[in-house]
XYZ file of C-alpha atoms in Angstrom:
403
model
C 81.926 86.816 112.336
C 84.304 87.592 110.272
C 87.426 85.457 110.238
C 91.022 86.062 110.008
C 93.566 84.212 108.080
C 97.666 84.520 107.897
C 100.204 82.900 105.089
C 103.503 81.437 105.446
C 104.834 81.038 101.894
C 108.087 78.922 101.593
C 110.524 78.596 97.941
C 110.096 80.348 95.075
C 108.043 83.256 93.491
C 105.512 80.987 91.990
C 104.695 80.883 95.719
C 105.327 84.093 96.526
C 102.588 84.305 93.536
C 100.157 81.494 94.937
C 100.290 82.586 98.126
C 98.332 85.993 96.833
C 96.024 83.555 94.707
C 95.456 82.305 98.323
C 94.563 85.432 99.684
C 92.301 86.895 97.055
C 90.114 83.660 97.511
C 89.689 83.940 101.366
C 88.984 87.123 101.017
C 86.645 86.446 98.395
C 85.489 84.191 100.815
C 85.100 87.190 104.743
C 87.846 86.548 106.114
C 90.449 89.257 106.872
C 93.921 89.681 107.061
C 95.118 89.460 110.967
C 97.089 92.222 112.548
C 98.663 92.283 115.715
C 100.307 89.682 118.023
C 97.003 87.310 118.140
C 96.653 83.794 116.530
C 94.645 83.920 113.013
C 91.859 81.882 113.044
C 93.154 80.425 110.378
C 96.878 79.470 109.797
C 97.940 78.397 105.987
C 101.822 77.305 105.032
C 101.505 77.445 101.317
C 104.872 75.516 101.446
C 108.247 74.451 99.010
C 109.923 70.775 98.537
C 112.922 72.460 96.421
C 115.177 73.908 99.263
C 116.807 72.095 101.192
C 115.735 70.897 104.998
C 111.630 72.329 103.156
C 110.028 68.459 105.516
C 112.535 70.003 108.496
C 110.645 73.432 108.498
C 107.504 72.369 107.943
C 107.097 69.748 110.672
C 108.613 72.484 113.179
C 106.137 75.840 112.217
C 103.190 72.854 112.196
C 104.763 72.086 116.357
C 105.091 75.930 117.356
C 101.874 75.908 116.427
C 99.731 72.632 117.979
C 100.116 75.270 121.711
C 98.926 77.721 119.406
C 95.690 75.651 118.336
C 95.676 74.310 121.517
C 94.995 77.844 123.517
C 92.392 79.255 120.138
C 89.302 76.648 119.585
C 87.885 77.357 116.409
C 91.936 78.042 114.728
C 92.414 75.627 111.565
C 96.419 74.433 110.171
C 95.793 74.117 106.051
C 98.606 73.293 104.780
C 99.161 73.372 100.409
C 102.593 74.133 97.656
C 105.302 71.017 96.600
C 105.397 69.510 100.463
C 101.712 68.778 100.696
C 101.180 67.499 96.715
C 104.888 65.518 97.881
C 103.562 63.831 101.402
C 99.844 64.018 100.750
C 98.159 62.288 103.469
C 101.858 61.798 105.460
C 101.225 65.339 106.897
C 98.109 64.434 108.367
C 98.935 61.207 109.925
C 102.872 63.691 110.813
C 100.700 66.115 112.708
C 96.894 65.441 113.327
C 96.640 68.573 113.983
C 96.454 69.736 110.940
C 92.570 70.376 109.109
C 93.602 71.114 105.454
C 95.830 69.571 103.263
C 95.680 71.026 99.548
C 98.315 70.823 96.588
C 99.443 72.839 93.610
C 96.737 72.085 91.358
C 93.899 72.857 92.830
C 94.341 75.993 95.154
C 90.785 77.065 94.371
C 89.195 74.569 97.038
C 90.804 76.214 100.078
C 88.331 77.372 101.206
C 85.664 74.747 100.064
C 88.540 72.080 101.852
C 87.898 74.571 105.183
C 84.328 74.802 105.222
C 83.734 71.501 105.177
C 87.067 70.450 108.116
C 84.196 71.931 110.577
C 81.815 70.692 109.260
C 82.878 67.180 109.545
C 84.890 67.796 112.142
C 88.358 65.991 110.756
C 91.005 67.394 108.598
C 90.407 67.345 104.455
C 93.071 66.010 102.181
C 92.668 66.845 98.265
C 95.614 66.616 96.095
C 94.745 66.235 92.587
C 97.150 64.536 89.859
C 96.676 68.021 86.929
C 95.375 71.659 86.349
C 92.301 72.209 86.671
C 91.735 74.847 85.752
C 94.954 77.726 85.124
C 95.419 79.340 88.683
C 94.806 82.681 87.536
C 91.720 82.427 86.598
C 91.491 82.620 90.287
C 91.616 86.206 92.184
C 94.641 87.439 93.760
C 94.913 90.011 97.126
C 98.661 91.350 95.861
C 102.271 92.532 98.077
C 102.798 95.552 96.160
C 100.846 97.997 94.895
C 102.765 99.972 92.818
C 103.716 95.740 91.177
C 102.798 92.334 90.536
C 103.364 88.842 88.813
C 101.470 87.134 86.090
C 101.176 83.878 85.434
C 101.699 82.752 81.822
C 102.489 79.401 82.290
C 102.625 76.706 84.798
C 103.997 73.019 85.340
C 107.698 72.472 82.993
C 108.613 69.024 80.846
C 112.066 68.807 81.933
C 114.315 66.669 83.340
C 116.481 68.087 84.985
C 118.265 65.138 87.399
C 117.666 67.493 90.522
C 114.842 69.123 90.598
C 111.621 66.994 91.769
C 109.318 69.893 90.291
C 108.111 68.326 86.691
C 106.693 66.173 89.242
C 105.154 68.556 91.426
C 104.013 71.153 89.171
C 102.947 68.868 85.766
C 103.486 69.262 83.173
C 103.520 72.926 81.395
C 100.316 74.388 80.558
C 100.305 77.842 78.824
C 98.017 80.430 78.940
C 96.741 82.153 75.616
C 98.533 85.649 75.157
C 95.309 88.064 75.025
C 94.214 85.856 78.834
C 97.863 86.730 80.069
C 97.381 90.602 78.552
C 93.379 90.601 79.748
C 95.234 90.506 83.863
C 98.078 93.031 82.646
C 96.185 95.939 81.654
C 93.570 94.932 84.594
C 97.093 95.225 86.725
C 97.893 98.501 85.707
C 94.193 100.188 85.672
C 94.043 98.946 89.626
C 98.006 101.545 89.006
C 100.692 98.675 88.622
C 103.728 99.587 87.379
C 105.771 96.473 87.251
C 104.571 93.042 86.058
C 106.580 90.566 85.993
C 106.079 86.716 84.254
C 106.789 84.323 85.918
C 106.806 80.320 84.621
C 109.079 77.603 84.927
C 110.298 78.205 82.059
C 109.518 80.737 80.461
C 110.514 80.965 77.158
C 109.323 77.253 76.077
C 105.998 79.120 76.544
C 103.643 78.551 73.464
C 105.053 75.032 73.162
C 101.393 74.078 74.051
C 99.394 75.892 70.906
C 102.193 75.662 68.532
C 104.253 78.975 68.770
C 108.066 78.971 69.429
C 107.575 81.880 68.771
C 104.806 83.248 71.317
C 107.045 84.261 74.170
C 108.732 87.511 72.006
C 104.976 88.084 70.469
C 104.213 88.472 74.308
C 107.402 90.940 74.689
C 106.278 93.529 72.037
C 102.684 93.646 73.133
C 103.039 94.316 76.822
C 104.963 97.475 75.354
C 102.033 98.143 73.117
C 99.906 98.879 77.836
C 100.069 102.127 77.927
C 101.164 103.023 81.882
C 103.422 99.860 81.878
C 106.682 101.907 82.373
C 108.276 97.822 83.049
C 108.326 94.320 82.392
C 110.571 92.105 84.052
C 109.960 87.931 83.997
C 111.844 84.628 84.387
C 112.939 82.142 84.252
C 114.640 81.246 81.327
C 116.256 78.094 80.256
C 118.802 78.730 78.758
C 118.469 75.693 76.140
C 115.212 77.907 74.926
C 116.820 80.992 74.614
C 116.074 82.811 70.835
C 117.775 85.876 69.450
C 114.213 86.909 68.672
C 113.449 87.117 72.561
C 117.572 89.338 72.884
C 115.124 91.246 70.022
C 112.808 92.054 71.377
C 114.283 92.712 74.595
C 116.274 95.756 73.743
C 113.227 97.012 71.140
C 110.388 97.283 73.392
C 111.065 99.873 75.689
C 110.137 98.532 78.524
C 110.731 95.981 79.049
C 113.824 95.862 81.290
C 117.516 95.730 80.840
C 117.693 92.041 83.059
C 117.774 88.386 82.261
C 118.274 85.432 85.144
C 119.604 82.140 83.625
C 120.263 79.182 85.897
C 124.096 78.639 84.922
C 123.570 75.253 87.522
C 127.566 74.767 86.723
C 130.423 75.574 84.373
C 131.110 72.359 83.983
C 130.336 70.228 80.315
C 129.796 67.106 82.407
C 127.849 68.058 85.000
C 125.990 69.677 82.648
C 124.994 66.934 81.332
C 124.660 64.907 84.416
C 122.436 67.283 85.035
C 120.767 67.400 81.493
C 120.667 70.448 81.326
C 120.926 69.921 78.054
C 123.496 72.766 76.998
C 126.692 73.437 76.599
C 128.376 76.165 78.672
C 129.598 77.999 75.161
C 126.406 77.469 74.735
C 125.645 79.773 77.574
C 128.103 82.380 77.363
C 127.227 83.368 74.121
C 123.660 84.470 74.659
C 125.184 86.535 77.073
C 127.419 87.988 74.565
C 124.583 88.024 72.527
C 122.052 90.123 74.979
C 125.681 92.169 76.461
C 126.150 92.857 72.665
C 122.464 94.346 72.019
C 121.530 95.954 75.297
C 125.172 96.444 76.467
C 123.723 97.227 80.731
C 121.519 94.266 81.479
C 121.720 93.195 84.440
C 122.377 89.554 84.511
C 121.590 87.198 87.072
C 121.694 83.233 88.252
C 121.109 80.285 89.775
C 125.053 78.158 90.616
C 124.243 74.460 92.508
C 127.849 73.847 94.101
C 128.308 69.721 94.735
C 126.460 68.477 92.333
C 126.801 63.814 93.391
C 131.096 64.157 91.097
C 131.430 67.463 91.183
C 135.369 67.692 90.467
C 137.695 70.842 91.486
C 138.589 70.738 87.561
C 134.379 70.965 87.079
C 134.284 73.759 89.553
C 137.246 75.187 88.532
C 135.357 75.262 85.143
C 131.850 76.977 87.075
C 134.246 79.654 89.025
C 135.410 80.165 84.757
C 132.244 80.946 83.490
C 131.198 83.384 86.472
C 134.937 84.890 85.184
C 133.429 84.926 82.310
C 129.332 85.712 82.270
C 130.310 88.710 85.512
C 126.980 87.882 86.497
C 125.040 91.273 89.097
C 123.963 88.435 91.234
C 124.148 84.792 91.670
C 121.872 82.763 94.643
C 124.646 79.905 94.809
C 123.041 76.609 97.012
C 124.807 73.404 98.293
C 123.635 70.510 96.256
C 121.591 68.672 98.591
C 119.535 65.397 98.065
C 116.356 66.108 97.136
C 114.238 62.143 97.477
C 112.590 61.062 94.156
C 114.490 62.413 92.193
C 117.452 60.351 89.803
C 120.329 62.253 91.225
C 119.514 61.200 95.099
C 121.300 58.137 93.799
C 123.780 59.219 92.063
C 127.125 57.288 93.746
C 129.930 60.210 93.993
C 127.875 62.303 96.141
C 131.054 64.698 97.261
C 131.549 65.181 100.628
C 130.484 67.702 102.807
C 133.210 69.214 103.544
C 134.746 69.969 100.153
C 131.088 71.292 99.120
C 131.311 73.937 101.931
C 134.727 74.456 101.232
C 134.122 75.454 97.293
C 130.507 77.633 97.827
C 132.666 79.807 100.261
C 135.641 79.937 97.221
C 132.277 80.109 94.617
C 131.217 83.108 97.001
C 133.832 85.274 97.140
C 134.757 85.817 93.843
C 130.944 86.255 93.189
C 130.890 89.138 95.630
C 133.381 90.064 94.320
C 132.575 90.518 90.708
C 129.829 92.574 92.810
C 130.848 95.457 94.139
C 132.946 95.361 90.949
C 129.639 95.765 88.743
C 128.515 98.654 91.967
C 130.599 100.925 91.565
C 130.662 101.478 88.138
C 127.651 102.324 88.489
C 129.435 105.536 90.904
C 128.357 108.897 89.899
C 125.330 108.018 87.734
C 121.727 109.473 87.814
C 119.447 106.335 87.738
C 115.480 105.229 87.964
C 115.099 103.319 91.442
C 111.460 102.355 91.725
C 110.991 101.441 95.533
C 109.505 98.155 96.635
C 107.832 97.333 99.897
C 108.469 94.712 102.316
C 111.503 93.841 100.741
C 114.826 93.831 101.869
C 116.248 94.264 105.493
C 114.297 96.307 107.691
C 116.074 99.153 109.230
C 113.209 101.029 111.301
C 116.175 103.461 112.892
C 117.131 104.912 109.427
C 113.674 104.451 107.573
C 115.895 102.851 104.640
C 113.711 102.640 102.432
C 115.153 98.949 99.419
C 114.227 99.198 95.320
C 115.069 98.887 92.374
């Protein structure tokens, strides 16, 4: 009998793409996507360990699923992703109704683990410490018919003090350019118009096979694929951003003039404590070069407010950089401790009330900048690729969104 599945995804674009792979594998194994309100035969939670209250979110979801599972004998629950990599067997101890726990390095094992759990009537926990197969070699069920993610690397070699990703995703592992371009071509052959090249740090792509200019070359190669209308990438790291990448963006017609480059803080003192290995002048210098080559470039960023030791002077430095950079959008976060990261044990943790007040000021400033930039577009005619499943749903106005 055909079994139905549902996947709930938490966290970053890497997790979204991992969920597409999980869906592809499950369908290849005979599962079908659940429809309607009936409980699925399989619920997969693809978790994140970076976001605030990630643990509470997971165990809250698992608690809500328990009555459903009791009412539906034979239903299975699987937990994967970064929190599974971190907590391992602790998940089954806290929630013994979970059937399978799998890590970030063994996505491909899920169908076999589900079958083993069913056959043995006991939970299966498999957490590999390193990658065996590059995950994009796995089948994928894409969420969009016109837009697709393509992984160029997994893992990260940086040591940012606030981030747990390197310990959960491992050291950077680069995929060969030929494999990437073959997947891009296959997507275009299926009707995809836009691809987003995906990595924890796309700018360091090529480090594994010794070509520090590999990413710029990859962008140019994407420009030679007929039928590929848009190329995006995320996320670069300022310390590895080179002029050849800016030139490739400007000179390759289908590469979008859009850059998401995390700032995290505008204070050099805080950047040092974060081990970000660049300073605000370097960051603003990159933006200046990008805008000189592409005046219409839309630049977005990530910012953390209230990192341990952040003073009002440090925060003012962040506001100054935000004003100078004129970001189209900023993803702003209030610092919260992540167990297992160096920053979690730093002294001078900033009081919650202070963090909140600074956060509100930053959001107010950024919203004004975004609004001013958006008003400059009034009267222009732009090409928009309409998105599926993005933005707030509004059935009354039948609104669509796109970029």
